Amino acid sequence: MEIQEKSFDTGVVTLNYAEGPVTGSSLVLLHGGNARWQFFGTVLPELSEKWHLYVPDLRGQGKSGRVPGRYRLQNYTDDTISFLQKCVGKPAHLFGVSLGGIIALMAAAQAPNLVLSVVVGDSPLTAKTWLAALDQTRDKLAS
């Protein structure tokens, strides 16, 4: 499997991402908090056989740039929409884990013309579970 690391400037922050060979429809993988694109390392070889993979590091994570005080869900969603528009350049399938799942859903809701489907894994999608998750990790959150 050939995967290349690249970078993309959203106009607000530079995102690091990995891109696989063009072997099928575009699939964007969005990792959870405190991770990076390599989180998906074990599944990339098999997925790359049928998908054109794009795997960004979210802002403030991995090799992506930092923007002090700008780590709200909408900031991540804006980055993802910009990434879909300018890097992928056509509608794509999104798979997000935890924080990445929430971002995928928000991107699909705000830019449905850029999203073919969404798969969400292990995301706290109710206010109750989201608040509980925040409370458990509040000491690790920083702006």
PDB file of N, CA, C and O in Angstrom, residues 1-6 16-23 27 29 36-49 51-57 63:
ATOM      1  N   MET A   1       0.847  -1.179   0.000  1.00  0.00           N
ATOM      2  CA  MET A   1       0.000   0.000   0.000  1.00  0.00           C
ATOM      3  C   MET A   1       0.888   1.236   0.000  1.00  0.00           C
ATOM      4  O   MET A   1       1.782   1.369   0.811  1.00  0.00           O
ATOM      5  N   GLU A   2       0.614   2.121  -0.922  1.00  0.00           N
ATOM      6  CA  GLU A   2       1.358   3.375  -0.982  1.00  0.00           C
ATOM      7  C   GLU A   2       0.494   4.481  -0.392  1.00  0.00           C
ATOM      8  O   GLU A   2      -0.613   4.736  -0.845  1.00  0.00           O
ATOM      9  N   ILE A   3       1.007   5.118   0.641  1.00  0.00           N
ATOM     10  CA  ILE A   3       0.295   6.232   1.259  1.00  0.00           C
ATOM     11  C   ILE A   3       1.267   7.391   1.367  1.00  0.00           C
ATOM     12  O   ILE A   3       2.435   7.198   1.689  1.00  0.00           O
ATOM     13  N   GLN A   4       0.789   8.584   1.049  1.00  0.00           N
ATOM     14  CA  GLN A   4       1.643   9.768   1.081  1.00  0.00           C
ATOM     15  C   GLN A   4       1.098  10.763   2.094  1.00  0.00           C
ATOM     16  O   GLN A   4      -0.111  10.992   2.151  1.00  0.00           O
ATOM     17  N   GLU A   5       2.008  11.354   2.852  1.00  0.00           N
ATOM     18  CA  GLU A   5       1.616  12.435   3.753  1.00  0.00           C
ATOM     19  C   GLU A   5       1.706  13.744   2.991  1.00  0.00           C
ATOM     20  O   GLU A   5       2.659  13.985   2.259  1.00  0.00           O
ATOM     21  N   LYS A   6       0.699  14.574   3.171  1.00  0.00           N
ATOM     22  CA  LYS A   6       0.621  15.864   2.489  1.00  0.00           C
ATOM     23  C   LYS A   6       0.117  16.896   3.488  1.00  0.00           C
ATOM     24  O   LYS A   6      -0.228  16.567   4.619  1.00  0.00           O
ATOM     25  N   ASN A  16      -2.321  18.381   8.281  1.00  0.00           N
ATOM     26  CA  ASN A  16      -1.541  17.264   7.761  1.00  0.00           C
ATOM     27  C   ASN A  16      -2.536  16.157   7.417  1.00  0.00           C
ATOM     28  O   ASN A  16      -3.532  15.971   8.111  1.00  0.00           O
ATOM     29  N   TYR A  17      -2.279  15.437   6.331  1.00  0.00           N
ATOM     30  CA  TYR A  17      -3.144  14.308   6.024  1.00  0.00           C
ATOM     31  C   TYR A  17      -2.389  13.253   5.232  1.00  0.00           C
ATOM     32  O   TYR A  17      -1.342  13.522   4.640  1.00  0.00           O
ATOM     33  N   ALA A  18      -2.945  12.062   5.258  1.00  0.00           N
ATOM     34  CA  ALA A  18      -2.416  10.959   4.462  1.00  0.00           C
ATOM     35  C   ALA A  18      -3.398  10.685   3.337  1.00  0.00           C
ATOM     36  O   ALA A  18      -4.607  10.817   3.521  1.00  0.00           O
ATOM     37  N   GLU A  19      -2.858  10.324   2.181  1.00  0.00           N
ATOM     38  CA  GLU A  19      -3.705   9.987   1.039  1.00  0.00           C
ATOM     39  C   GLU A  19      -3.215   8.694   0.421  1.00  0.00           C
ATOM     40  O   GLU A  19      -2.016   8.501   0.214  1.00  0.00           O
ATOM     41  N   GLY A  20      -4.167   7.807   0.156  1.00  0.00           N
ATOM     42  CA  GLY A  20      -3.849   6.535  -0.460  1.00  0.00           C
ATOM     43  C   GLY A  20      -4.041   6.591  -1.961  1.00  0.00           C
ATOM     44  O   GLY A  20      -4.492   7.603  -2.506  1.00  0.00           O
ATOM     45  N   PRO A  21      -3.714   5.517  -2.640  1.00  0.00           N
ATOM     46  CA  PRO A  21      -3.836   5.483  -4.097  1.00  0.00           C
ATOM     47  C   PRO A  21      -5.294   5.580  -4.542  1.00  0.00           C
ATOM     48  O   PRO A  21      -6.213   5.237  -3.805  1.00  0.00           O
ATOM     49  N   VAL A  22      -5.486   6.026  -5.780  1.00  0.00           N
ATOM     50  CA  VAL A  22      -6.828   6.155  -6.342  1.00  0.00           C
ATOM     51  C   VAL A  22      -7.271   4.768  -6.802  1.00  0.00           C
ATOM     52  O   VAL A  22      -6.896   4.313  -7.872  1.00  0.00           O
ATOM     53  N   THR A  23      -8.051   4.097  -5.947  1.00  0.00           N
ATOM     54  CA  THR A  23      -8.501   2.742  -6.272  1.00  0.00           C
ATOM     55  C   THR A  23     -10.011   2.609  -6.245  1.00  0.00           C
ATOM     56  O   THR A  23     -10.532   1.531  -6.477  1.00  0.00           O
ATOM     57  N   LEU A  27     -12.976   8.043   0.400  1.00  0.00           N
ATOM     58  CA  LEU A  27     -13.358   7.759   1.782  1.00  0.00           C
ATOM     59  C   LEU A  27     -12.464   8.581   2.693  1.00  0.00           C
ATOM     60  O   LEU A  27     -11.237   8.465   2.640  1.00  0.00           O
ATOM     61  N   LEU A  29     -11.426   9.376   6.502  1.00  0.00           N
ATOM     62  CA  LEU A  29     -11.438   8.806   7.846  1.00  0.00           C
ATOM     63  C   LEU A  29     -11.089   9.899   8.845  1.00  0.00           C
ATOM     64  O   LEU A  29     -10.047  10.546   8.721  1.00  0.00           O
ATOM     65  N   ARG A  36      -4.256  10.831  15.779  1.00  0.00           N
ATOM     66  CA  ARG A  36      -3.715  11.310  14.508  1.00  0.00           C
ATOM     67  C   ARG A  36      -4.072  10.291  13.445  1.00  0.00           C
ATOM     68  O   ARG A  36      -4.649   9.240  13.751  1.00  0.00           O
ATOM     69  N   TRP A  37      -3.728  10.578  12.199  1.00  0.00           N
ATOM     70  CA  TRP A  37      -4.172   9.703  11.118  1.00  0.00           C
ATOM     71  C   TRP A  37      -3.712   8.265  11.285  1.00  0.00           C
ATOM     72  O   TRP A  37      -4.385   7.326  10.868  1.00  0.00           O
ATOM     73  N   GLN A  38      -2.582   8.054  11.932  1.00  0.00           N
ATOM     74  CA  GLN A  38      -2.057   6.699  12.109  1.00  0.00           C
ATOM     75  C   GLN A  38      -2.953   5.824  12.982  1.00  0.00           C
ATOM     76  O   GLN A  38      -2.775   4.605  13.025  1.00  0.00           O
ATOM     77  N   PHE A  39      -3.909   6.426  13.672  1.00  0.00           N
ATOM     78  CA  PHE A  39      -4.893   5.669  14.455  1.00  0.00           C
ATOM     79  C   PHE A  39      -5.527   4.575  13.598  1.00  0.00           C
ATOM     80  O   PHE A  39      -5.855   3.497  14.087  1.00  0.00           O
ATOM     81  N   PHE A  40      -5.704   4.846  12.316  1.00  0.00           N
ATOM     82  CA  PHE A  40      -6.352   3.911  11.399  1.00  0.00           C
ATOM     83  C   PHE A  40      -5.363   2.952  10.731  1.00  0.00           C
ATOM     84  O   PHE A  40      -5.736   2.210   9.828  1.00  0.00           O
ATOM     85  N   GLY A  41      -4.108   2.966  11.158  1.00  0.00           N
ATOM     86  CA  GLY A  41      -3.047   2.209  10.495  1.00  0.00           C
ATOM     87  C   GLY A  41      -3.343   0.752  10.215  1.00  0.00           C
ATOM     88  O   GLY A  41      -2.981   0.237   9.153  1.00  0.00           O
ATOM     89  N   THR A  42      -4.001   0.069  11.121  1.00  0.00           N
ATOM     90  CA  THR A  42      -4.231  -1.362  10.922  1.00  0.00           C
ATOM     91  C   THR A  42      -5.264  -1.668   9.845  1.00  0.00           C
ATOM     92  O   THR A  42      -5.254  -2.757   9.280  1.00  0.00           O
ATOM     93  N   VAL A  43      -6.150  -0.730   9.547  1.00  0.00           N
ATOM     94  CA  VAL A  43      -7.178  -0.981   8.530  1.00  0.00           C
ATOM     95  C   VAL A  43      -6.873  -0.331   7.184  1.00  0.00           C
ATOM     96  O   VAL A  43      -7.538  -0.623   6.189  1.00  0.00           O
ATOM     97  N   LEU A  44      -5.870   0.531   7.132  1.00  0.00           N
ATOM     98  CA  LEU A  44      -5.565   1.233   5.884  1.00  0.00           C
ATOM     99  C   LEU A  44      -5.195   0.301   4.727  1.00  0.00           C
ATOM    100  O   LEU A  44      -5.683   0.514   3.604  1.00  0.00           O
ATOM    101  N   PRO A  45      -4.359  -0.717   4.927  1.00  0.00           N
ATOM    102  CA  PRO A  45      -4.013  -1.573   3.784  1.00  0.00           C
ATOM    103  C   PRO A  45      -5.228  -2.219   3.120  1.00  0.00           C
ATOM    104  O   PRO A  45      -5.356  -2.193   1.892  1.00  0.00           O
ATOM    105  N   GLU A  46      -6.128  -2.753   3.926  1.00  0.00           N
ATOM    106  CA  GLU A  46      -7.306  -3.403   3.347  1.00  0.00           C
ATOM    107  C   GLU A  46      -8.260  -2.379   2.718  1.00  0.00           C
ATOM    108  O   GLU A  46      -8.777  -2.594   1.618  1.00  0.00           O
ATOM    109  N   LEU A  47      -8.484  -1.254   3.394  1.00  0.00           N
ATOM    110  CA  LEU A  47      -9.370  -0.227   2.841  1.00  0.00           C
ATOM    111  C   LEU A  47      -8.827   0.359   1.542  1.00  0.00           C
ATOM    112  O   LEU A  47      -9.592   0.675   0.630  1.00  0.00           O
ATOM    113  N   SER A  48      -7.512   0.480   1.449  1.00  0.00           N
ATOM    114  CA  SER A  48      -6.915   1.107   0.259  1.00  0.00           C
ATOM    115  C   SER A  48      -7.074   0.259  -1.000  1.00  0.00           C
ATOM    116  O   SER A  48      -6.868   0.753  -2.107  1.00  0.00           O
ATOM    117  N   GLU A  49      -7.460  -1.002  -0.835  1.00  0.00           N
ATOM    118  CA  GLU A  49      -7.687  -1.852  -2.004  1.00  0.00           C
ATOM    119  C   GLU A  49      -8.949  -1.451  -2.764  1.00  0.00           C
ATOM    120  O   GLU A  49      -9.068  -1.711  -3.960  1.00  0.00           O
ATOM    121  N   TRP A  51     -10.809   1.768  -1.849  1.00  0.00           N
ATOM    122  CA  TRP A  51     -11.168   3.167  -1.615  1.00  0.00           C
ATOM    123  C   TRP A  51      -9.986   4.089  -1.878  1.00  0.00           C
ATOM    124  O   TRP A  51      -8.841   3.725  -1.626  1.00  0.00           O
ATOM    125  N   HIS A  52     -10.282   5.287  -2.316  1.00  0.00           N
ATOM    126  CA  HIS A  52      -9.286   6.353  -2.385  1.00  0.00           C
ATOM    127  C   HIS A  52      -9.327   7.029  -1.013  1.00  0.00           C
ATOM    128  O   HIS A  52     -10.250   7.790  -0.713  1.00  0.00           O
ATOM    129  N   LEU A  53      -8.350   6.745  -0.185  1.00  0.00           N
ATOM    130  CA  LEU A  53      -8.359   7.171   1.211  1.00  0.00           C
ATOM    131  C   LEU A  53      -7.782   8.564   1.417  1.00  0.00           C
ATOM    132  O   LEU A  53      -6.753   8.913   0.830  1.00  0.00           O
ATOM    133  N   TYR A  54      -8.441   9.302   2.284  1.00  0.00           N
ATOM    134  CA  TYR A  54      -7.960  10.585   2.792  1.00  0.00           C
ATOM    135  C   TYR A  54      -8.079  10.500   4.310  1.00  0.00           C
ATOM    136  O   TYR A  54      -9.167  10.201   4.824  1.00  0.00           O
ATOM    137  N   VAL A  55      -6.981  10.758   5.009  1.00  0.00           N
ATOM    138  CA  VAL A  55      -6.994  10.599   6.466  1.00  0.00           C
ATOM    139  C   VAL A  55      -6.302  11.798   7.117  1.00  0.00           C
ATOM    140  O   VAL A  55      -5.091  11.802   7.321  1.00  0.00           O
ATOM    141  N   PRO A  56      -7.071  12.851   7.421  1.00  0.00           N
ATOM    142  CA  PRO A  56      -6.455  14.051   8.001  1.00  0.00           C
ATOM    143  C   PRO A  56      -6.188  13.935   9.502  1.00  0.00           C
ATOM    144  O   PRO A  56      -6.890  13.226  10.217  1.00  0.00           O
ATOM    145  N   ASP A  57      -5.151  14.635   9.947  1.00  0.00           N
ATOM    146  CA  ASP A  57      -4.972  14.918  11.365  1.00  0.00           C
ATOM    147  C   ASP A  57      -5.857  16.126  11.660  1.00  0.00           C
ATOM    148  O   ASP A  57      -5.766  17.142  10.958  1.00  0.00           O
ATOM    149  N   LYS A  63       0.434  16.113  13.128  1.00  0.00           N
ATOM    150  CA  LYS A  63       1.301  17.142  12.546  1.00  0.00           C
ATOM    151  C   LYS A  63       0.529  18.365  12.054  1.00  0.00           C
ATOM    152  O   LYS A  63       1.105  19.245  11.428  1.00  0.00           O
TER     153      LYS A  63
END
